[in-house]
C-alpha cells in the first residue's frame, strides 16, 4: 500500500478523527522557531529531548515541542499523517528506517545535504546508517543514536532472592524464570502491546541465528518463514508468555521497566532505551541492574536507529533552522549528552567513551564485532527492517499468538501470509 493511501485510510477510518482534526489546525510556527514532532516522552527520553532543545535555542532558534506519547511511535505517526494530509507538516519529525523512504516517495522531505556535506556525515557514519538517512542519494534525516534491541534487563536482587543465576541460554532463562515465579515474584515484566510482543518475538528469532533472522524477518524468504526454525521460535515464545503476569495487556514499556527497577519483576526483554529509565531512577549498572544479551544472542545485534527527518518548508528561515537542527543533532556535544540520558550509543565513532557506562561500552563493542562478523541486523519490531504495511501485518499475527491459543504451526502460516502484505 502506498503511503498516500495509508494516509487517506488512516485519516478517514480512525476512531480518533477528532484528535486528528485537532493536529491539522495550523500550528502557527514563526520565524526562527522549529516545531518537532516526536514520541520521546518517558523520563529518560524527555530528559534527552530537553538537552537538544537547549542546544538549538542557544543558536537562537525557538523549539516548539510536539510530543505524542504511546504506541512506540504509532500515535505520533498517525498525527504526522494527519498534518501532512492537511498540508501542514511540522518542521521536523521523528521517523526512521524504511518509513524515511516511504515519506521520500511522497515528495515531502527536505534535502539537508547543506548540513551533511560540511559535517562529513558520509565519513563519520557507518554505511548502514548513512544509507538509511538518505533518499535518492541525498540526506533527508539526521541520525540521533543507535539502540541495541536484543537486551535482557535483570534485577540482581530478585535473582538472589530466588536463588537463580544470570541466564545466557534459554534453558538457563527458563530455570531462572521458574525460580523467580516460585519465589512469588513476576518472572518477566512485559507490556502487552503489539510492538512489545514483537520485540520479544524477534529476539527469540535472533537466538536461532542471525542468518535465519535475516532470511525470515529482513528478506522475508518463504522457506525461513514457514520452516521448522520458525516453528521453534513460536514454541519458545509460547513458553515465555507463561511467565508474564495477567495485568500485562496495554501496559506501557516504561511501566514494565519500573517493575524490574522496583523488584516486583525479575527480567524484561527490551531495547537499551530501558537503561534510561534505570539511570533516571538513580540505579547503577552492574550493581542495581544487569544488562546482558538476550539468551543465545550474545554474538548478534539487532539495531534501532532513531532519526529526525526534515519536511519541506516554504519559509527560507525555516529551511535555515532545519540545517541548524540537523547540525546540532550530529554534534559530538549532543551525541554524548543525548545517549548518556537515553541509554543508547552515539552514531559518531569519535565521541569519547569516558562518560559511558559498562552497558553502553558493551553495546559499542558488540556492535563493532557484529558488524565485522556480519551478524548486525535491523530490528523488524522497531521499523528498521520491513515496510510499515508488512510490519503491521506481522504485529497482528504475533499479538494474536500472544493472546490466544493459536498453535505455532498456525502462527507460522499466518506470518508467511503477513509477509506478502503490500
Coordinates of C-alpha atoms in Angstrom, one line a residue:
X1 CA 0.0 0.0 0.0
X2 CA 1.4 3.4 -1.0
X3 CA 1.9 5.9 1.9
X4 CA -0.6 8.3 0.4
X5 CA -3.2 5.5 0.5
X6 CA -2.3 4.8 4.1
X7 CA -2.6 8.5 4.9
X8 CA -6.1 8.6 3.4
X9 CA -7.1 5.4 5.0
X10 CA -5.9 6.5 8.4
X11 CA -7.5 9.9 8.1
X12 CA -10.9 8.5 7.1
X13 CA -11.3 5.4 9.2
X14 CA -9.6 6.1 12.5
X15 CA -11.7 6.3 15.6
X16 CA -9.6 9.2 16.7
X17 CA -10.9 11.5 14.0
X18 CA -11.5 14.4 16.4
X19 CA -7.9 14.2 17.7
X20 CA -6.6 14.0 14.1
X21 CA -8.5 17.1 13.1
X22 CA -7.1 19.0 16.0
X23 CA -3.5 18.3 14.9
X24 CA -4.4 19.6 11.4
X25 CA -5.0 23.1 12.7
X26 CA -2.1 25.3 11.6
X27 CA 0.5 25.4 14.4
X28 CA 1.5 29.0 13.8
X29 CA 5.2 28.3 13.7
X30 CA 7.0 31.6 13.5
X31 CA 10.4 32.7 12.1
X32 CA 13.3 31.1 13.9
X33 CA 11.0 28.6 15.5
X34 CA 11.0 24.9 14.7
X35 CA 8.2 22.5 15.5
X36 CA 9.5 19.0 16.2
X37 CA 7.1 16.1 16.4
X38 CA 8.5 13.2 18.4
X39 CA 7.5 10.4 20.8
X40 CA 10.3 10.7 23.4
X41 CA 8.0 11.2 26.4
X42 CA 9.2 8.8 29.2
X43 CA 11.6 10.0 31.9
X44 CA 14.9 9.3 30.3
X45 CA 13.7 10.3 26.9
X46 CA 12.2 13.6 27.9
X47 CA 15.4 14.5 29.7
X48 CA 17.3 13.8 26.4
X49 CA 15.0 15.9 24.3
X50 CA 15.4 18.8 26.8
X51 CA 19.1 18.8 26.0
X52 CA 18.6 19.1 22.3
X53 CA 16.2 21.9 22.9
X54 CA 18.9 23.7 24.9
X55 CA 21.5 23.4 22.1
X56 CA 19.1 24.5 19.4
X57 CA 17.8 27.5 21.4
X58 CA 21.4 28.5 22.2
X59 CA 21.7 29.0 18.4
X60 CA 18.8 31.5 18.5
X61 CA 16.1 29.1 17.3
X62 CA 13.0 28.5 19.4
X63 CA 11.9 24.9 19.9
X64 CA 8.2 24.2 19.6
X65 CA 7.5 20.8 21.2
X66 CA 5.0 18.5 19.6
X67 CA 5.3 15.4 21.7
X68 CA 2.9 12.5 21.1
X69 CA 3.0 9.7 23.7
X70 CA 2.3 6.0 23.3
X71 CA 2.4 3.1 20.9
X72 CA 6.1 3.1 20.2
X73 CA 5.5 5.9 17.7
X74 CA 2.3 4.7 16.3
X75 CA 0.3 7.6 17.7
X76 CA 2.9 10.1 16.5
X77 CA 2.8 8.6 13.0
X78 CA -0.9 8.9 13.0
X79 CA -0.6 12.6 14.0
X80 CA 2.1 13.2 11.4
X81 CA 0.0 11.6 8.6
X82 CA -2.9 13.9 9.5
X83 CA -0.7 17.0 9.5
X84 CA 0.8 16.1 6.1
X85 CA -2.6 15.3 4.7
X86 CA -3.7 18.8 5.7
X87 CA -0.7 20.4 4.0
X88 CA 0.7 21.5 7.3
X89 CA 3.7 19.3 8.2
X90 CA 5.9 20.1 11.2
X91 CA 9.4 21.4 10.6
X92 CA 10.8 18.0 11.6
X93 CA 9.6 14.7 12.9
X94 CA 10.9 11.5 14.5
X95 CA 10.7 8.8 11.8
X96 CA 13.1 6.0 10.9
X97 CA 14.1 3.1 8.7
X98 CA 12.0 2.2 5.6
X99 CA 9.5 4.9 6.7
X100 CA 12.0 7.5 5.6
X101 CA 11.9 6.1 2.1
X102 CA 8.1 5.9 2.1
X103 CA 7.9 9.6 3.0
X104 CA 10.6 10.4 0.5
X105 CA 8.5 8.8 -2.2
X106 CA 5.7 11.2 -1.4
X107 CA 8.0 14.2 -2.1
X108 CA 7.6 15.8 1.2
X109 CA 11.1 15.5 2.7
X110 CA 13.7 18.3 2.6
X111 CA 17.2 17.9 1.4
X112 CA 19.7 18.6 4.2
X113 CA 23.0 17.9 2.3
X114 CA 23.9 21.5 3.2
X115 CA 24.4 20.3 6.8
X116 CA 25.6 16.8 6.0
X117 CA 28.4 17.6 3.4
X118 CA 30.3 20.2 5.5
X119 CA 29.7 17.9 8.6
X120 CA 31.3 15.0 6.7
X121 CA 28.5 12.6 7.6
X122 CA 29.5 10.1 4.9
X123 CA 32.9 9.7 6.6
X124 CA 31.6 9.7 10.2
X125 CA 28.6 7.3 9.8
X126 CA 28.6 3.6 9.2
X127 CA 27.2 3.0 5.7
X128 CA 24.2 1.1 7.0
X129 CA 23.3 4.3 8.9
X130 CA 24.0 6.8 6.2
X131 CA 22.1 4.8 3.6
X132 CA 19.0 4.8 5.9
X133 CA 19.2 8.6 6.3
X134 CA 19.2 9.3 2.6
X135 CA 16.5 9.4 -0.1
X136 CA 17.7 9.1 -3.7
X137 CA 21.3 9.8 -2.6
X138 CA 20.5 12.9 -0.6
X139 CA 20.3 13.3 3.2
X140 CA 16.8 14.0 4.4
X141 CA 17.2 12.9 8.1
X142 CA 19.7 13.2 10.8
X143 CA 20.5 10.1 13.0
X144 CA 20.3 10.6 16.7
X145 CA 21.6 7.3 18.1
X146 CA 21.9 3.5 17.9
X147 CA 19.9 1.3 20.1
X148 CA 20.5 -2.4 20.7
X149 CA 17.2 -4.2 20.9
X150 CA 18.3 -7.7 22.0
X151 CA 18.9 -7.0 25.6
X152 CA 17.7 -8.7 28.8
X153 CA 17.4 -6.4 31.8
X154 CA 17.6 -8.1 35.2
X155 CA 17.2 -7.1 38.9
X156 CA 20.0 -9.0 40.6
X157 CA 18.3 -8.8 44.0
X158 CA 15.3 -10.7 42.6
X159 CA 17.7 -13.3 41.2
X160 CA 19.4 -13.6 44.6
X161 CA 16.1 -13.9 46.4
X162 CA 15.0 -16.7 44.0
X163 CA 18.3 -18.5 44.1
X164 CA 18.8 -18.1 40.4
X165 CA 21.7 -17.2 38.2
X166 CA 22.1 -14.8 35.3
X167 CA 20.9 -16.6 32.2
X168 CA 22.8 -16.8 28.9
X169 CA 20.9 -19.6 27.2
X170 CA 17.2 -20.5 27.0
X171 CA 17.4 -23.4 29.4
X172 CA 19.1 -21.1 31.9
X173 CA 16.5 -18.5 31.3
X174 CA 13.6 -20.8 32.0
X175 CA 15.3 -22.2 35.1
X176 CA 15.7 -18.6 36.4
X177 CA 12.1 -17.8 35.5
X178 CA 10.8 -20.9 37.3
X179 CA 12.7 -20.0 40.5
X180 CA 11.5 -16.3 40.4
X181 CA 7.9 -17.5 39.9
X182 CA 8.3 -19.9 42.9
X183 CA 9.6 -17.0 45.0
X184 CA 6.2 -15.3 44.4
X185 CA 7.5 -12.6 42.0
X186 CA 6.8 -11.9 38.3
X187 CA 9.5 -13.5 36.2
X188 CA 9.0 -11.5 33.0
X189 CA 7.9 -7.8 33.1
X190 CA 6.1 -7.1 29.9
X191 CA 3.6 -4.7 28.3
X192 CA 1.0 -6.4 26.2
X193 CA 1.3 -4.0 23.2
X194 CA 1.9 -5.2 19.7
X195 CA 5.4 -3.7 19.4
X196 CA 6.4 -5.1 22.7
X197 CA 5.2 -8.6 21.7
X198 CA 7.1 -8.2 18.5
X199 CA 10.3 -7.2 20.4
X200 CA 10.3 -10.5 22.3
X201 CA 9.4 -12.4 19.2
X202 CA 12.3 -11.0 17.1
X203 CA 14.7 -11.5 19.9
X204 CA 13.7 -15.2 20.1
X205 CA 14.1 -15.4 16.3
X206 CA 17.6 -13.9 16.5
X207 CA 18.5 -16.6 19.1
X208 CA 18.2 -19.1 16.3
X209 CA 21.0 -17.4 14.3
X210 CA 21.5 -14.0 12.6
X211 CA 21.3 -15.8 9.2
X212 CA 17.9 -17.2 10.0
X213 CA 16.7 -13.8 11.3
X214 CA 17.9 -12.1 8.2
X215 CA 16.2 -14.6 5.8
X216 CA 13.0 -14.6 7.8
X217 CA 12.5 -11.0 9.1
X218 CA 14.5 -8.9 6.7
X219 CA 14.4 -10.7 3.3
X220 CA 11.1 -12.4 4.1
X221 CA 12.1 -15.6 2.5
X222 CA 9.1 -18.1 2.5
X223 CA 11.3 -21.1 3.3
X224 CA 12.6 -19.4 6.5
X225 CA 9.1 -18.1 7.5
X226 CA 7.5 -21.5 7.2
X227 CA 10.3 -23.8 8.2
X228 CA 10.9 -25.7 11.5
X229 CA 13.1 -23.0 12.9
X230 CA 10.2 -20.5 12.8
X231 CA 8.0 -23.1 14.5
X232 CA 10.7 -23.4 17.2
X233 CA 10.7 -19.6 17.5
X234 CA 7.0 -19.6 18.3
X235 CA 7.3 -22.6 20.6
X236 CA 9.8 -20.7 22.7
X237 CA 7.6 -17.6 22.6
X238 CA 4.7 -19.6 23.9
X239 CA 6.7 -20.8 26.9
X240 CA 7.9 -17.2 27.6
X241 CA 4.3 -15.9 27.8
X242 CA 3.5 -18.3 30.6
X243 CA 5.8 -16.2 32.8
X244 CA 4.1 -12.9 32.1
X245 CA 1.5 -11.6 34.6
X246 CA -2.2 -11.2 33.8
X247 CA -2.1 -7.4 34.0
X248 CA 0.3 -7.0 31.1
X249 CA -2.2 -6.1 28.4
X250 CA -1.9 -2.5 27.5
X251 CA 0.9 -1.7 29.9
X252 CA 3.5 0.8 28.6
X253 CA 7.1 -0.4 28.3
X254 CA 8.5 2.0 30.9
X255 CA 5.9 0.8 33.5
X256 CA 7.2 -2.8 32.8
X257 CA 10.8 -1.5 33.3
X258 CA 9.7 0.1 36.6
X259 CA 8.5 -3.4 37.8
X260 CA 12.1 -4.6 37.4
X261 CA 13.5 -1.4 39.0
X262 CA 11.2 -1.8 42.0
X263 CA 11.9 -5.5 42.4
X264 CA 8.4 -6.6 41.5
X265 CA 9.7 -8.5 38.5
X266 CA 13.0 -10.2 37.7
X267 CA 13.6 -9.7 34.0
X268 CA 12.5 -7.7 30.9
X269 CA 13.2 -8.1 27.2
X270 CA 13.6 -4.6 25.9
X271 CA 16.0 -2.3 23.9
X272 CA 18.5 -0.2 25.7
X273 CA 16.2 2.8 26.0
X274 CA 15.2 0.9 29.1
X275 CA 18.5 1.8 30.6
X276 CA 17.4 5.4 30.5
X277 CA 14.7 4.5 33.0
X278 CA 17.1 2.8 35.3
X279 CA 19.5 5.7 35.1
X280 CA 16.7 8.3 35.7
X281 CA 15.8 6.3 38.8
X282 CA 19.4 6.6 40.1
X283 CA 20.3 3.0 39.5
X284 CA 23.8 1.8 38.7
X285 CA 24.6 -0.9 36.1
X286 CA 26.3 -4.0 37.5
X287 CA 25.0 -3.2 40.9
X288 CA 21.3 -2.3 40.9
X289 CA 20.6 -3.8 37.5
X290 CA 22.2 -6.1 34.9
X291 CA 22.2 -5.7 31.1
X292 CA 23.0 -8.9 29.3
X293 CA 22.4 -10.0 25.7
X294 CA 19.1 -12.0 25.5
X295 CA 19.5 -15.7 25.7
X296 CA 21.6 -17.2 22.9
X297 CA 22.1 -13.9 21.1
X298 CA 25.4 -12.7 22.5
X299 CA 27.1 -12.8 19.1
X300 CA 24.4 -10.9 17.3
X301 CA 23.0 -7.4 17.4
X302 CA 19.6 -6.1 16.4
X303 CA 19.7 -2.3 16.0
X304 CA 17.1 0.5 16.1
X305 CA 18.3 3.9 14.9
X306 CA 16.3 6.9 15.9
X307 CA 16.3 9.8 13.5
X308 CA 14.8 13.2 12.8
X309 CA 13.6 13.8 9.3
X310 CA 13.0 17.3 7.9
X311 CA 9.9 18.2 6.0
X312 CA 9.8 20.7 3.1
X313 CA 9.1 24.3 4.3
X314 CA 8.3 27.4 2.2
X315 CA 9.8 29.9 4.6
X316 CA 13.6 30.3 4.0
X317 CA 14.1 30.9 7.7
X318 CA 12.6 27.5 8.4
X319 CA 14.9 25.9 5.9
X320 CA 17.9 27.5 7.6
X321 CA 16.6 26.4 11.0
X322 CA 16.4 22.8 9.8
X323 CA 20.1 22.9 9.0
X324 CA 20.8 24.2 12.4
X325 CA 18.8 21.4 14.0
X326 CA 20.4 18.7 11.8
X327 CA 23.9 20.1 12.7
X328 CA 23.0 20.2 16.4
X329 CA 21.8 16.5 16.3
X330 CA 25.1 15.4 14.8
X331 CA 27.3 17.4 17.1
X332 CA 29.6 15.5 19.4
X333 CA 28.1 17.5 22.3
X334 CA 24.6 16.4 21.7
X335 CA 25.5 12.8 20.7
X336 CA 27.2 12.4 24.1
X337 CA 24.6 14.1 26.2
X338 CA 21.6 12.5 24.5
X339 CA 22.9 9.0 24.5
X340 CA 24.1 9.2 28.1
X341 CA 20.5 10.1 29.1
X342 CA 18.7 7.8 26.6
X343 CA 20.6 4.6 27.2
X344 CA 21.7 4.3 23.6
X345 CA 25.1 4.8 21.9
X346 CA 26.3 7.6 19.6
X347 CA 26.2 7.2 15.8
X348 CA 29.5 9.0 15.7
X349 CA 32.5 6.8 16.5
X350 CA 34.6 9.7 17.6
X351 CA 32.6 10.5 20.7
X352 CA 34.7 9.8 23.8
X353 CA 33.7 6.7 25.8
X354 CA 34.8 8.0 29.1
X355 CA 31.4 9.0 30.5
X356 CA 29.6 6.0 29.2
X357 CA 28.8 3.1 31.5
X358 CA 29.5 -0.6 31.1
X359 CA 26.3 -1.4 29.3
X360 CA 27.0 1.3 26.6
X361 CA 30.6 0.2 26.2
X362 CA 29.5 -3.4 25.8
X363 CA 26.9 -2.2 23.2
X364 CA 29.6 -0.3 21.3
X365 CA 32.0 -3.3 21.3
X366 CA 29.2 -5.8 20.4
X367 CA 28.0 -3.6 17.5
X368 CA 31.5 -3.4 16.1
X369 CA 32.1 -7.1 16.4
X370 CA 28.7 -8.0 15.0
X371 CA 29.2 -5.6 12.1
X372 CA 32.6 -7.3 11.4
X373 CA 31.0 -10.8 11.7
X374 CA 28.0 -10.0 9.5
X375 CA 25.5 -10.5 12.4
X376 CA 24.4 -6.9 12.7
X377 CA 20.7 -6.9 11.8
X378 CA 17.9 -4.2 11.6
X379 CA 15.0 -4.6 14.0
X380 CA 11.7 -5.7 12.5
X381 CA 9.8 -4.7 15.6
X382 CA 11.2 -1.2 15.6
X383 CA 10.7 -0.2 12.0
X384 CA 14.1 -0.8 10.6
X385 CA 13.7 -4.0 8.5
X386 CA 10.5 -4.1 6.6
X387 CA 7.8 -1.8 5.3
X388 CA 5.2 -0.4 7.7
X389 CA 2.5 -2.5 6.0
X390 CA 4.4 -5.8 6.4
X391 CA 5.4 -4.8 10.0
X392 CA 1.8 -4.1 10.9
X393 CA 0.6 -7.4 9.4
X394 CA 3.3 -9.3 11.3
X395 CA 2.4 -7.4 14.5
X396 CA -1.2 -8.7 14.2
X397 CA -0.1 -12.3 13.9
X398 CA 2.3 -12.1 16.8
X399 CA -0.1 -10.3 19.1
X400 CA -2.9 -12.8 18.3
X401 CA -0.5 -15.6 19.2
X402 CA 0.4 -13.9 22.5
X403 CA -3.3 -13.5 23.4
X404 CA -4.9 -16.8 22.2
X405 CA -4.4 -20.5 21.9
X406 CA -3.1 -20.2 18.4
X407 CA -0.6 -23.0 17.7
X408 CA 2.9 -22.4 16.4
X409 CA 2.1 -24.0 13.1
X410 CA -1.0 -21.7 12.7
X411 CA 1.2 -18.7 13.6
X412 CA 3.9 -19.7 11.0
X413 CA 1.2 -20.0 8.3
X414 CA -0.3 -16.6 9.2
X415 CA 3.2 -14.9 9.4
X416 CA 4.1 -16.1 5.9
X417 CA 0.8 -14.5 4.7
X418 CA 1.6 -11.3 6.5
X419 CA 5.0 -11.1 4.8
X420 CA 3.2 -10.8 1.4
X421 CA 1.2 -7.7 2.5
X422 CA 1.5 -4.8 0.1

